[in-house]
Short mmCIF file of C-alpha atoms (C1' of nucleotides) in Angstrom, two decimals:
data_model
loop_
_atom_site.label_atom_id
_atom_site.label_comp_id
_atom_site.label_asym_id
_atom_site.label_seq_id
_atom_site.Cartn_x
_atom_site.Cartn_y
_atom_site.Cartn_z
CA MET A 71 -108.50 -147.72 86.06
CA ASN A 72 -112.29 -147.69 85.96
CA LEU A 73 -114.31 -145.29 87.99
CA GLN A 74 -115.77 -148.20 89.92
CA GLN A 75 -112.29 -149.35 90.84
CA LYS A 76 -111.44 -145.96 92.30
CA VAL A 77 -114.78 -145.74 94.02
CA TYR A 78 -114.56 -148.99 95.88
CA LYS A 79 -110.94 -148.45 96.81
CA LYS A 80 -111.88 -145.16 98.38
CA LEU A 81 -114.85 -146.74 100.05
CA LEU A 82 -112.63 -149.42 101.55
CA GLN A 83 -110.72 -146.66 103.32
CA VAL A 84 -113.78 -145.94 105.40
CA PRO A 85 -113.32 -147.85 108.70
CA LYS A 86 -116.10 -149.66 110.47
CA GLY A 87 -118.23 -147.33 112.49
CA GLN A 88 -117.61 -144.41 110.15
CA ILE A 89 -119.43 -143.27 107.03
CA THR A 90 -119.14 -140.93 104.07
CA THR A 91 -121.49 -139.18 101.69
CA TYR A 92 -122.09 -139.66 97.99
CA GLY A 93 -120.77 -136.19 97.34
CA GLU A 94 -117.56 -136.70 99.30
CA LEU A 95 -116.96 -140.02 97.64
CA ALA A 96 -117.55 -138.45 94.25
CA LYS A 97 -114.95 -135.76 94.91
CA ALA A 98 -112.54 -138.33 96.27
CA VAL A 99 -112.49 -140.02 92.87
CA GLY A 100 -112.30 -136.80 90.91
CA LEU A 101 -115.93 -135.91 90.25
CA LYS A 102 -117.23 -132.60 91.52
CA ASN A 103 -120.90 -133.35 91.11
CA GLY A 104 -121.02 -137.04 90.45
CA GLN A 105 -123.20 -138.10 93.36
CA ARG A 106 -125.69 -139.76 91.07
CA ALA A 107 -122.89 -141.44 89.20
CA ILE A 108 -121.73 -142.89 92.50
CA GLY A 109 -125.22 -144.05 93.29
CA LYS A 110 -125.44 -145.75 89.94
CA ILE A 111 -122.16 -147.52 90.50
CA MET A 112 -123.17 -148.62 93.96
CA ASN A 113 -126.50 -149.85 92.72
CA LYS A 114 -124.83 -151.98 90.08
CA ASN A 115 -121.68 -152.55 92.08
CA PRO A 116 -119.74 -155.55 90.74
CA TYR A 117 -118.35 -156.51 94.14
CA PRO A 118 -121.29 -156.43 96.59
CA VAL A 119 -119.28 -158.48 99.10
CA ILE A 120 -116.15 -156.36 99.44
CA ILE A 121 -117.81 -153.01 98.89
CA PRO A 122 -119.42 -151.62 102.06
CA CYS A 123 -121.86 -149.41 100.21
CA HIS A 124 -123.99 -149.23 103.34
CA ARG A 125 -121.39 -146.82 104.73
CA VAL A 126 -122.40 -144.21 102.20
CA VAL A 127 -125.22 -141.85 103.11
CA MET A 128 -126.81 -138.70 101.77
CA SER A 129 -125.27 -135.33 102.63
CA THR A 130 -128.50 -134.39 104.36
CA GLY A 131 -127.91 -137.08 106.96
CA LYS A 132 -130.57 -139.42 105.69
CA ILE A 133 -129.81 -143.03 104.91
CA GLY A 134 -130.41 -142.80 101.21
CA GLY A 135 -131.15 -145.86 99.16
CA TYR A 136 -129.81 -149.36 99.14
CA ALA A 137 -129.95 -152.13 96.56
CA TYR A 138 -131.11 -154.68 99.15
CA GLY A 139 -133.46 -152.38 101.03
CA GLU A 140 -133.01 -149.36 103.23
CA HIS A 141 -133.89 -151.26 106.39
CA VAL A 142 -131.03 -153.66 105.70
CA LYS A 143 -128.63 -150.78 105.26
CA THR A 144 -129.94 -149.22 108.43
CA LYS A 145 -129.41 -152.40 110.42
CA MET A 146 -125.90 -152.97 109.13
CA LEU A 147 -124.94 -149.45 110.10
CA SER A 148 -126.40 -149.70 113.57
CA ASP A 149 -124.54 -152.99 114.00
CA GLU A 150 -121.32 -151.13 113.24
CA GLY A 151 -122.01 -148.49 115.81
CA VAL A 152 -123.74 -145.83 113.74
CA LYS A 153 -126.94 -144.81 115.45
CA ILE A 154 -129.92 -144.16 113.25
CA GLU A 155 -133.32 -142.74 114.05
CA ASN A 156 -136.25 -142.18 111.72
CA GLY A 157 -134.03 -142.97 108.75
CA LYS A 158 -131.50 -140.34 109.74
CA ILE A 159 -127.90 -140.61 110.91
CA LEU A 160 -127.34 -139.39 114.46
CA GLU A 161 -124.17 -137.40 115.08
CA LEU A 162 -123.37 -137.39 111.37
CA GLU A 163 -120.51 -134.91 111.68
CA ASN A 164 -119.01 -137.13 114.32
CA LYS A 165 -119.20 -140.30 112.21
CA LEU A 166 -118.16 -138.81 108.89
CA TYR A 167 -114.86 -140.05 107.51
CA ARG A 168 -112.67 -137.52 105.65
CA PHE A 169 -110.45 -138.91 102.95
"C1'" DC B 256 -141.34 -130.09 104.30
"C1'" DC B 257 -141.98 -130.83 99.21
"C1'" DT B 258 -140.77 -129.93 94.27
"C1'" DC B 259 -137.49 -129.04 90.50
"C1'" DA B 260 -133.58 -128.99 87.74
"C1'" DG B 261 -128.61 -129.95 87.45
"C1'" DG B 262 -124.48 -132.96 86.62
"C1'" DC B 263 -121.95 -137.80 85.80
"C1'" DT B 264 -121.63 -142.58 84.29
"C1'" DT B 265 -123.41 -146.83 82.54
"C1'" DG B 266 -126.25 -149.78 79.71
"C1'" DC B 267 -129.33 -150.88 76.02
"C1'" DC B 268 -130.92 -149.91 71.19
"C1'" DT C 77 -120.71 -145.45 66.82
"C1'" DG C 78 -124.29 -142.10 68.82
"C1'" DG C 79 -128.13 -141.06 71.48
"C1'" DC C 80 -131.28 -141.55 75.35
"C1'" DA C 81 -133.02 -142.78 79.83
"C1'" DA C 82 -132.23 -143.89 84.50
"C1'" DG C 83 -129.95 -144.27 89.12
"C1'" DC C 84 -128.69 -145.63 96.61
"C1'" DC C 85 -128.09 -137.49 95.08
"C1'" DT C 86 -128.04 -132.42 96.14
"C1'" DG C 87 -128.85 -127.71 96.86
"C1'" DA C 88 -131.90 -124.02 95.96
"C1'" DG C 89 -136.76 -122.29 95.83
#
DNA sequence: CCTCAGGCTTGCC
DNA sequence: TGGCAAGCCTGAG
């Protein structure tokens, strides 16, 4: 199974209203320090419709990047119940999903 | 708060 | 086939 396959399957486990970090996701698929790899995969993700890559944020609590624009990612998250302020996740620890 | 180097995969040459 | 650069990051300095 490709890395991307594992990645999006893991990502699909994240319920609406919750989020995860690139690092956590990387570990979840077997990579200890593959955050950038995850970012690359998300950026070029083959299934933009079924993969909620907007639920992945940086470990620092910031939004991070997004293929269609950070503001779009920000809006989608707030629509799902994740409050964001100044590009940062509010109550990150409380919204984080543990695999 | 900003800069720098590390670690992982994919894509093009 | 083999090498190189780049990407939605991260933790230390």
